Amino acid sequence: MAIRVQAEDFDVGAELAALTDGNPSIGGVASFVGLVRDMSKGDGAGGDSVSAMTLEHYPGMTERQLAAIEAEARARWPLDGVLIIHRHGRLLPGDRIVLAACASAHRAAAFEACWFLMDWLKTKAPFWKQEETPAGARWVAAKEEDDQAAERWYKRAP
Amino acid sequence: MRILYFAWLRAKIGTAEEEVAPPAGVATTGDLITWLQTRGPHYADALANRAVVKVAVNQDYVGLDHPVAPGDEVALFPPVTGG
């Protein structure tokens, strides 16, 4: 079980190395790193650029939900290691928000499980983003496509 | 019963958490929200659209027909936006 919710940044290379150290049966690791975007490409609500973001969460329930998501991934794919690190607090564009990584004997399980972790995390882990823009602070609205991305794993469950 | 509010629900209601003692008729999460709405204009405004109010009891997601009891930790929050 490797779930961490923290304000501090993390070292992706060191984390991935630690995930596989001492287990030569692992054939590969798939990972996803989520970053704070400045929305300068005009895809933010109202097209305002984002100068900072604050992530609020529900201590206790966050860890509980992430652990449940990890358990679900382990039940669906043959995984030798799972790691989820999610940050909270105030972050700047370019800062790392989240790391999800899955280690397995073969790449298909690692890739699929990592994608699953992120899709489920997006709709189940109790985090909320508030963006700072020139027009003021605004809460990020949940996206319909995130719900759809999570839904498809119900249909694809082996 | 302890009630927690997060994100814009917390901001609109003006508190992050409170202890409440709902009247005897409040048996479910839906009843609880209906009762909370009567506690003032901030509550009524924040809880007006139930489609965007998610509920957890003792840190698990539940529906609006889930029972609530004294001693429960009930959280009300908008759809999540992490990741």
PDB file of C-alpha atoms in Angstrom:
ATOM      1  CA  MET A   1       0.000   0.000   0.000  1.00  0.00           C
ATOM      2  CA  ALA A   2       1.620   3.231  -1.111  1.00  0.00           C
ATOM      3  CA  ILE A   3      -0.619   6.263  -0.820  1.00  0.00           C
ATOM      4  CA  ARG A   4       0.743   9.661   0.152  1.00  0.00           C
ATOM      5  CA  VAL A   5      -1.075  12.973   0.467  1.00  0.00           C
ATOM      6  CA  GLN A   6       1.379  15.779   1.117  1.00  0.00           C
ATOM      7  CA  ALA A   7       2.134  19.469   0.614  1.00  0.00           C
ATOM      8  CA  GLU A   8       5.737  18.823  -0.422  1.00  0.00           C
ATOM      9  CA  ASP A   9       6.979  18.158  -3.937  1.00  0.00           C
ATOM     10  CA  PHE A  10       8.238  14.696  -4.878  1.00  0.00           C
ATOM     11  CA  ASP A  11      11.180  13.367  -6.918  1.00  0.00           C
ATOM     12  CA  VAL A  12       9.690  11.270  -9.730  1.00  0.00           C
ATOM     13  CA  GLY A  13      12.913   9.414 -10.513  1.00  0.00           C
ATOM     14  CA  ALA A  14      13.563   8.498  -6.904  1.00  0.00           C
ATOM     15  CA  GLU A  15       9.955   7.424  -6.373  1.00  0.00           C
ATOM     16  CA  LEU A  16       9.919   5.155  -9.442  1.00  0.00           C
ATOM     17  CA  ALA A  17      13.269   3.630  -8.487  1.00  0.00           C
ATOM     18  CA  ALA A  18      11.992   2.892  -4.980  1.00  0.00           C
ATOM     19  CA  LEU A  19       8.848   1.288  -6.430  1.00  0.00           C
ATOM     20  CA  THR A  20      10.826  -1.393  -8.277  1.00  0.00           C
ATOM     21  CA  ASP A  21      13.927  -1.793  -6.096  1.00  0.00           C
ATOM     22  CA  GLY A  22      14.525  -5.361  -5.008  1.00  0.00           C
ATOM     23  CA  ASN A  23      11.863  -6.953  -7.198  1.00  0.00           C
ATOM     24  CA  PRO A  24      13.418  -8.367 -10.385  1.00  0.00           C
ATOM     25  CA  SER A  25      10.109  -9.936 -11.469  1.00  0.00           C
ATOM     26  CA  ILE A  26       8.868  -6.450 -12.456  1.00  0.00           C
ATOM     27  CA  GLY A  27       9.105  -5.946 -16.222  1.00  0.00           C
ATOM     28  CA  GLY A  28       7.989  -2.347 -16.444  1.00  0.00           C
ATOM     29  CA  VAL A  29       6.529   0.702 -14.774  1.00  0.00           C
ATOM     30  CA  ALA A  30       3.898   3.023 -16.241  1.00  0.00           C
ATOM     31  CA  SER A  31       3.550   6.410 -14.592  1.00  0.00           C
ATOM     32  CA  PHE A  32       1.557   9.605 -14.945  1.00  0.00           C
ATOM     33  CA  VAL A  33       2.581  12.992 -13.575  1.00  0.00           C
ATOM     34  CA  GLY A  34      -0.074  15.715 -13.407  1.00  0.00           C
ATOM     35  CA  LEU A  35       1.074  19.353 -13.519  1.00  0.00           C
ATOM     36  CA  VAL A  36      -0.501  22.749 -12.847  1.00  0.00           C
ATOM     37  CA  ARG A  37      -1.341  24.398 -16.183  1.00  0.00           C
ATOM     38  CA  ASP A  38      -1.488  28.136 -16.688  1.00  0.00           C
ATOM     39  CA  MET A  39      -4.390  27.772 -19.181  1.00  0.00           C
ATOM     40  CA  SER A  40      -2.616  30.282 -21.457  1.00  0.00           C
ATOM     41  CA  LYS A  41      -3.841  28.345 -24.500  1.00  0.00           C
ATOM     42  CA  GLY A  42      -7.265  29.833 -23.867  1.00  0.00           C
ATOM     43  CA  ASP A  43      -8.962  26.672 -22.614  1.00  0.00           C
ATOM     44  CA  GLY A  44      -9.660  27.972 -19.117  1.00  0.00           C
ATOM     45  CA  ALA A  45     -13.129  29.143 -18.109  1.00  0.00           C
ATOM     46  CA  GLY A  46     -13.287  32.668 -19.480  1.00  0.00           C
ATOM     47  CA  GLY A  47      -9.841  32.308 -21.039  1.00  0.00           C
ATOM     48  CA  ASP A  48      -8.089  33.843 -18.013  1.00  0.00           C
ATOM     49  CA  SER A  49      -4.556  32.755 -17.302  1.00  0.00           C
ATOM     50  CA  VAL A  50      -3.944  30.944 -14.028  1.00  0.00           C
ATOM     51  CA  SER A  51      -1.215  32.371 -11.790  1.00  0.00           C
ATOM     52  CA  ALA A  52      -1.599  29.806  -8.981  1.00  0.00           C
ATOM     53  CA  MET A  53      -3.818  26.996  -7.789  1.00  0.00           C
ATOM     54  CA  THR A  54      -4.807  25.866  -4.296  1.00  0.00           C
ATOM     55  CA  LEU A  55      -5.801  22.259  -3.729  1.00  0.00           C
ATOM     56  CA  GLU A  56      -8.117  21.615  -0.800  1.00  0.00           C
ATOM     57  CA  HIS A  57      -8.845  18.067   0.357  1.00  0.00           C
ATOM     58  CA  TYR A  58     -10.693  16.072   2.988  1.00  0.00           C
ATOM     59  CA  PRO A  59      -8.010  14.602   5.284  1.00  0.00           C
ATOM     60  CA  GLY A  60      -8.892  11.036   6.205  1.00  0.00           C
ATOM     61  CA  MET A  61     -11.404  10.460   3.413  1.00  0.00           C
ATOM     62  CA  THR A  62      -8.756  11.272   0.806  1.00  0.00           C
ATOM     63  CA  GLU A  63      -6.436   8.527   2.031  1.00  0.00           C
ATOM     64  CA  ARG A  64      -9.394   6.156   2.408  1.00  0.00           C
ATOM     65  CA  GLN A  65     -10.583   6.731  -1.175  1.00  0.00           C
ATOM     66  CA  LEU A  66      -7.094   6.506  -2.676  1.00  0.00           C
ATOM     67  CA  ALA A  67      -6.504   3.228  -0.818  1.00  0.00           C
ATOM     68  CA  ALA A  68      -9.800   1.892  -2.201  1.00  0.00           C
ATOM     69  CA  ILE A  69      -8.784   2.900  -5.732  1.00  0.00           C
ATOM     70  CA  GLU A  70      -5.419   1.173  -5.310  1.00  0.00           C
ATOM     71  CA  ALA A  71      -7.147  -1.976  -4.005  1.00  0.00           C
ATOM     72  CA  GLU A  72      -9.488  -1.939  -7.023  1.00  0.00           C
ATOM     73  CA  ALA A  73      -6.523  -1.660  -9.420  1.00  0.00           C
ATOM     74  CA  ARG A  74      -4.737  -4.549  -7.692  1.00  0.00           C
ATOM     75  CA  ALA A  75      -7.895  -6.671  -7.966  1.00  0.00           C
ATOM     76  CA  ARG A  76      -8.129  -6.017 -11.715  1.00  0.00           C
ATOM     77  CA  TRP A  77      -4.510  -6.288 -12.865  1.00  0.00           C
ATOM     78  CA  PRO A  78      -1.491  -8.343 -11.738  1.00  0.00           C
ATOM     79  CA  LEU A  79       0.514  -5.488 -10.184  1.00  0.00           C
ATOM     80  CA  ASP A  80       3.796  -5.747  -8.283  1.00  0.00           C
ATOM     81  CA  GLY A  81       3.731  -2.151  -7.106  1.00  0.00           C
ATOM     82  CA  VAL A  82       1.349   0.793  -6.957  1.00  0.00           C
ATOM     83  CA  LEU A  83       2.152   4.344  -5.901  1.00  0.00           C
ATOM     84  CA  ILE A  84      -0.124   7.365  -5.675  1.00  0.00           C
ATOM     85  CA  ILE A  85       1.229  10.696  -4.410  1.00  0.00           C
ATOM     86  CA  HIS A  86      -1.145  13.683  -4.444  1.00  0.00           C
ATOM     87  CA  ARG A  87      -0.199  17.148  -3.264  1.00  0.00           C
ATOM     88  CA  HIS A  88      -2.378  19.761  -1.557  1.00  0.00           C
ATOM     89  CA  GLY A  89      -1.940  23.436  -0.795  1.00  0.00           C
ATOM     90  CA  ARG A  90      -0.933  26.305  -3.066  1.00  0.00           C
ATOM     91  CA  LEU A  91       0.891  25.361  -6.288  1.00  0.00           C
ATOM     92  CA  LEU A  92       2.238  27.345  -9.244  1.00  0.00           C
ATOM     93  CA  PRO A  93       2.064  26.637 -12.990  1.00  0.00           C
ATOM     94  CA  GLY A  94       4.512  23.861 -13.829  1.00  0.00           C
ATOM     95  CA  ASP A  95       4.381  22.388 -10.310  1.00  0.00           C
ATOM     96  CA  ARG A  96       3.728  18.677  -9.958  1.00  0.00           C
ATOM     97  CA  ILE A  97       0.272  17.838  -8.509  1.00  0.00           C
ATOM     98  CA  VAL A  98       0.035  14.060  -8.686  1.00  0.00           C
ATOM     99  CA  LEU A  99       2.069  10.951  -9.452  1.00  0.00           C
ATOM    100  CA  ALA A 100       0.419   7.635 -10.242  1.00  0.00           C
ATOM    101  CA  ALA A 101       2.628   4.655 -11.020  1.00  0.00           C
ATOM    102  CA  CYS A 102       2.025   0.950 -11.569  1.00  0.00           C
ATOM    103  CA  ALA A 103       4.660  -1.777 -11.816  1.00  0.00           C
ATOM    104  CA  SER A 104       3.938  -5.153 -13.379  1.00  0.00           C
ATOM    105  CA  ALA A 105       5.580  -8.027 -15.200  1.00  0.00           C
ATOM    106  CA  HIS A 106       4.157  -6.779 -18.503  1.00  0.00           C
ATOM    107  CA  ARG A 107       3.400  -3.389 -19.984  1.00  0.00           C
ATOM    108  CA  ALA A 108      -0.310  -3.844 -20.741  1.00  0.00           C
ATOM    109  CA  ALA A 109      -1.235  -4.250 -17.075  1.00  0.00           C
ATOM    110  CA  ALA A 110       1.008  -1.355 -16.046  1.00  0.00           C
ATOM    111  CA  PHE A 111      -0.369   1.059 -18.670  1.00  0.00           C
ATOM    112  CA  GLU A 112      -4.017   0.123 -18.151  1.00  0.00           C
ATOM    113  CA  ALA A 113      -3.847   0.189 -14.361  1.00  0.00           C
ATOM    114  CA  CYS A 114      -2.131   3.590 -14.371  1.00  0.00           C
ATOM    115  CA  TRP A 115      -4.804   5.054 -16.653  1.00  0.00           C
ATOM    116  CA  PHE A 116      -7.492   3.530 -14.446  1.00  0.00           C
ATOM    117  CA  LEU A 117      -5.936   5.045 -11.291  1.00  0.00           C
ATOM    118  CA  MET A 118      -6.000   8.524 -12.782  1.00  0.00           C
ATOM    119  CA  ASP A 119      -9.535   8.228 -14.176  1.00  0.00           C
ATOM    120  CA  TRP A 120     -10.934   6.996 -10.869  1.00  0.00           C
ATOM    121  CA  LEU A 121      -8.880   9.428  -8.803  1.00  0.00           C
ATOM    122  CA  LYS A 122     -10.280  12.341 -10.831  1.00  0.00           C
ATOM    123  CA  THR A 123     -13.866  11.464  -9.949  1.00  0.00           C
ATOM    124  CA  LYS A 124     -13.550   9.840  -6.505  1.00  0.00           C
ATOM    125  CA  ALA A 125     -10.685  11.394  -4.528  1.00  0.00           C
ATOM    126  CA  PRO A 126     -11.988  14.357  -2.484  1.00  0.00           C
ATOM    127  CA  PHE A 127      -9.787  17.180  -3.787  1.00  0.00           C
ATOM    128  CA  TRP A 128     -10.961  20.591  -5.021  1.00  0.00           C
ATOM    129  CA  LYS A 129      -8.976  23.084  -7.071  1.00  0.00           C
ATOM    130  CA  GLN A 130      -9.290  26.830  -6.745  1.00  0.00           C
ATOM    131  CA  GLU A 131      -7.496  28.872  -9.410  1.00  0.00           C
ATOM    132  CA  GLU A 132      -6.112  32.376  -9.063  1.00  0.00           C
ATOM    133  CA  THR A 133      -6.675  34.475 -12.206  1.00  0.00           C
ATOM    134  CA  PRO A 134      -6.514  38.194 -13.068  1.00  0.00           C
ATOM    135  CA  ALA A 135     -10.315  38.253 -12.612  1.00  0.00           C
ATOM    136  CA  GLY A 136     -10.080  36.750  -9.112  1.00  0.00           C
ATOM    137  CA  ALA A 137     -10.220  33.295  -7.544  1.00  0.00           C
ATOM    138  CA  ARG A 138     -12.548  30.656  -8.972  1.00  0.00           C
ATOM    139  CA  TRP A 139     -13.347  27.070  -8.114  1.00  0.00           C
ATOM    140  CA  VAL A 140     -12.675  24.616 -10.919  1.00  0.00           C
ATOM    141  CA  ALA A 141     -15.871  22.928 -12.115  1.00  0.00           C
ATOM    142  CA  ALA A 142     -16.020  19.144 -12.484  1.00  0.00           C
ATOM    143  CA  LYS A 143     -15.894  18.011 -16.102  1.00  0.00           C
ATOM    144  CA  GLU A 144     -18.398  15.723 -17.777  1.00  0.00           C
ATOM    145  CA  GLU A 145     -15.600  14.034 -19.739  1.00  0.00           C
ATOM    146  CA  ASP A 146     -13.888  13.059 -16.485  1.00  0.00           C
ATOM    147  CA  ASP A 147     -17.062  11.249 -15.406  1.00  0.00           C
ATOM    148  CA  GLN A 148     -17.239   9.503 -18.781  1.00  0.00           C
ATOM    149  CA  ALA A 149     -13.572   8.531 -18.576  1.00  0.00           C
ATOM    150  CA  ALA A 150     -14.198   6.905 -15.181  1.00  0.00           C
ATOM    151  CA  GLU A 151     -17.421   5.245 -16.337  1.00  0.00           C
ATOM    152  CA  ARG A 152     -15.764   3.319 -19.133  1.00  0.00           C
ATOM    153  CA  TRP A 153     -13.788   1.255 -16.614  1.00  0.00           C
ATOM    154  CA  TYR A 154     -17.015  -0.221 -15.315  1.00  0.00           C
ATOM    155  CA  LYS A 155     -17.723  -1.561 -18.803  1.00  0.00           C
ATOM    156  CA  ARG A 156     -14.163  -2.781 -19.338  1.00  0.00           C
ATOM    157  CA  ALA A 157     -13.827  -4.571 -16.029  1.00  0.00           C
ATOM    158  CA  PRO A 158     -12.362  -8.032 -16.776  1.00  0.00           C
TER     159      PRO A 158
ATOM    160  CA  MET B   1     -23.365  14.940  14.612  1.00  0.00           C
ATOM    161  CA  ARG B   2     -20.371  16.581  12.977  1.00  0.00           C
ATOM    162  CA  ILE B   3     -20.886  18.294   9.597  1.00  0.00           C
ATOM    163  CA  LEU B   4     -17.926  19.181   7.348  1.00  0.00           C
ATOM    164  CA  TYR B   5     -18.098  21.500   4.334  1.00  0.00           C
ATOM    165  CA  PHE B   6     -15.523  21.776   1.558  1.00  0.00           C
ATOM    166  CA  ALA B   7     -14.590  24.042  -1.358  1.00  0.00           C
ATOM    167  CA  TRP B   8     -17.303  26.515  -2.434  1.00  0.00           C
ATOM    168  CA  LEU B   9     -19.841  24.929  -0.087  1.00  0.00           C
ATOM    169  CA  ARG B  10     -17.549  25.833   2.805  1.00  0.00           C
ATOM    170  CA  ALA B  11     -17.048  29.349   1.430  1.00  0.00           C
ATOM    171  CA  LYS B  12     -20.783  29.966   0.905  1.00  0.00           C
ATOM    172  CA  ILE B  13     -21.844  28.573   4.278  1.00  0.00           C
ATOM    173  CA  GLY B  14     -18.992  30.352   6.023  1.00  0.00           C
ATOM    174  CA  THR B  15     -17.710  27.515   8.171  1.00  0.00           C
ATOM    175  CA  ALA B  16     -15.602  24.402   7.610  1.00  0.00           C
ATOM    176  CA  GLU B  17     -17.249  22.303  10.290  1.00  0.00           C
ATOM    177  CA  GLU B  18     -19.875  22.387  12.986  1.00  0.00           C
ATOM    178  CA  GLU B  19     -21.615  20.178  15.535  1.00  0.00           C
ATOM    179  CA  VAL B  20     -25.358  19.960  15.016  1.00  0.00           C
ATOM    180  CA  ALA B  21     -28.252  18.205  16.748  1.00  0.00           C
ATOM    181  CA  PRO B  22     -30.964  17.803  14.112  1.00  0.00           C
ATOM    182  CA  PRO B  23     -34.577  17.273  15.233  1.00  0.00           C
ATOM    183  CA  ALA B  24     -35.978  13.751  15.553  1.00  0.00           C
ATOM    184  CA  GLY B  25     -37.504  13.648  12.060  1.00  0.00           C
ATOM    185  CA  VAL B  26     -34.101  13.882  10.351  1.00  0.00           C
ATOM    186  CA  ALA B  27     -33.391  10.247   9.441  1.00  0.00           C
ATOM    187  CA  THR B  28     -31.486  10.418   6.134  1.00  0.00           C
ATOM    188  CA  THR B  29     -28.830  12.514   4.403  1.00  0.00           C
ATOM    189  CA  GLY B  30     -31.587  14.031   2.255  1.00  0.00           C
ATOM    190  CA  ASP B  31     -33.555  14.993   5.393  1.00  0.00           C
ATOM    191  CA  LEU B  32     -30.378  16.478   6.861  1.00  0.00           C
ATOM    192  CA  ILE B  33     -29.781  18.724   3.832  1.00  0.00           C
ATOM    193  CA  THR B  34     -33.427  19.846   3.880  1.00  0.00           C
ATOM    194  CA  TRP B  35     -33.056  20.733   7.560  1.00  0.00           C
ATOM    195  CA  LEU B  36     -29.706  22.492   7.053  1.00  0.00           C
ATOM    196  CA  GLN B  37     -31.326  24.658   4.360  1.00  0.00           C
ATOM    197  CA  THR B  38     -33.625  26.120   7.013  1.00  0.00           C
ATOM    198  CA  ARG B  39     -30.690  27.328   9.111  1.00  0.00           C
ATOM    199  CA  GLY B  40     -30.209  30.563   7.182  1.00  0.00           C
ATOM    200  CA  PRO B  41     -29.832  32.191   3.778  1.00  0.00           C
ATOM    201  CA  HIS B  42     -26.184  31.078   3.419  1.00  0.00           C
ATOM    202  CA  TYR B  43     -27.228  27.449   3.875  1.00  0.00           C
ATOM    203  CA  ALA B  44     -30.241  27.784   1.581  1.00  0.00           C
ATOM    204  CA  ASP B  45     -28.064  29.289  -1.145  1.00  0.00           C
ATOM    205  CA  ALA B  46     -25.191  26.803  -0.830  1.00  0.00           C
ATOM    206  CA  LEU B  47     -27.465  23.750  -0.810  1.00  0.00           C
ATOM    207  CA  ALA B  48     -30.029  24.946  -3.376  1.00  0.00           C
ATOM    208  CA  ASN B  49     -28.877  22.650  -6.195  1.00  0.00           C
ATOM    209  CA  ARG B  50     -28.591  19.108  -4.866  1.00  0.00           C
ATOM    210  CA  ALA B  51     -27.208  17.848  -8.170  1.00  0.00           C
ATOM    211  CA  VAL B  52     -23.895  19.497  -7.246  1.00  0.00           C
ATOM    212  CA  VAL B  53     -23.853  18.486  -3.575  1.00  0.00           C
ATOM    213  CA  LYS B  54     -21.987  15.250  -2.887  1.00  0.00           C
ATOM    214  CA  VAL B  55     -22.412  13.534   0.471  1.00  0.00           C
ATOM    215  CA  ALA B  56     -20.118  11.301   2.511  1.00  0.00           C
ATOM    216  CA  VAL B  57     -21.024   9.668   5.816  1.00  0.00           C
ATOM    217  CA  ASN B  58     -18.057   8.554   7.914  1.00  0.00           C
ATOM    218  CA  GLN B  59     -15.806   9.156   4.879  1.00  0.00           C
ATOM    219  CA  ASP B  60     -17.700   6.952   2.390  1.00  0.00           C
ATOM    220  CA  TYR B  61     -19.799   8.289  -0.486  1.00  0.00           C
ATOM    221  CA  VAL B  62     -23.528   7.803   0.068  1.00  0.00           C
ATOM    222  CA  GLY B  63     -26.807   8.757  -1.588  1.00  0.00           C
ATOM    223  CA  LEU B  64     -29.523  11.060  -0.266  1.00  0.00           C
ATOM    224  CA  ASP B  65     -31.459   8.139   1.262  1.00  0.00           C
ATOM    225  CA  HIS B  66     -28.591   7.021   3.517  1.00  0.00           C
ATOM    226  CA  PRO B  67     -29.424   6.972   7.249  1.00  0.00           C
ATOM    227  CA  VAL B  68     -27.717   9.450   9.578  1.00  0.00           C
ATOM    228  CA  ALA B  69     -27.286   9.062  13.328  1.00  0.00           C
ATOM    229  CA  PRO B  70     -25.814  11.021  16.233  1.00  0.00           C
ATOM    230  CA  GLY B  71     -22.041  10.597  16.222  1.00  0.00           C
ATOM    231  CA  ASP B  72     -21.792  10.404  12.426  1.00  0.00           C
ATOM    232  CA  GLU B  73     -19.312  12.532  10.499  1.00  0.00           C
ATOM    233  CA  VAL B  74     -21.239  13.909   7.519  1.00  0.00           C
ATOM    234  CA  ALA B  75     -19.397  15.801   4.765  1.00  0.00           C
ATOM    235  CA  LEU B  76     -21.049  17.951   2.087  1.00  0.00           C
ATOM    236  CA  PHE B  77     -18.980  19.043  -0.900  1.00  0.00           C
ATOM    237  CA  PRO B  78     -19.092  19.848  -4.626  1.00  0.00           C
ATOM    238  CA  PRO B  79     -18.064  17.316  -7.300  1.00  0.00           C
ATOM    239  CA  VAL B  80     -14.351  16.637  -6.880  1.00  0.00           C
ATOM    240  CA  THR B  81     -11.690  18.175  -9.146  1.00  0.00           C
ATOM    241  CA  GLY B  82      -8.357  16.613  -8.142  1.00  0.00           C
ATOM    242  CA  GLY B  83      -5.750  14.853 -10.230  1.00  0.00           C
TER     243      GLY B  83
END
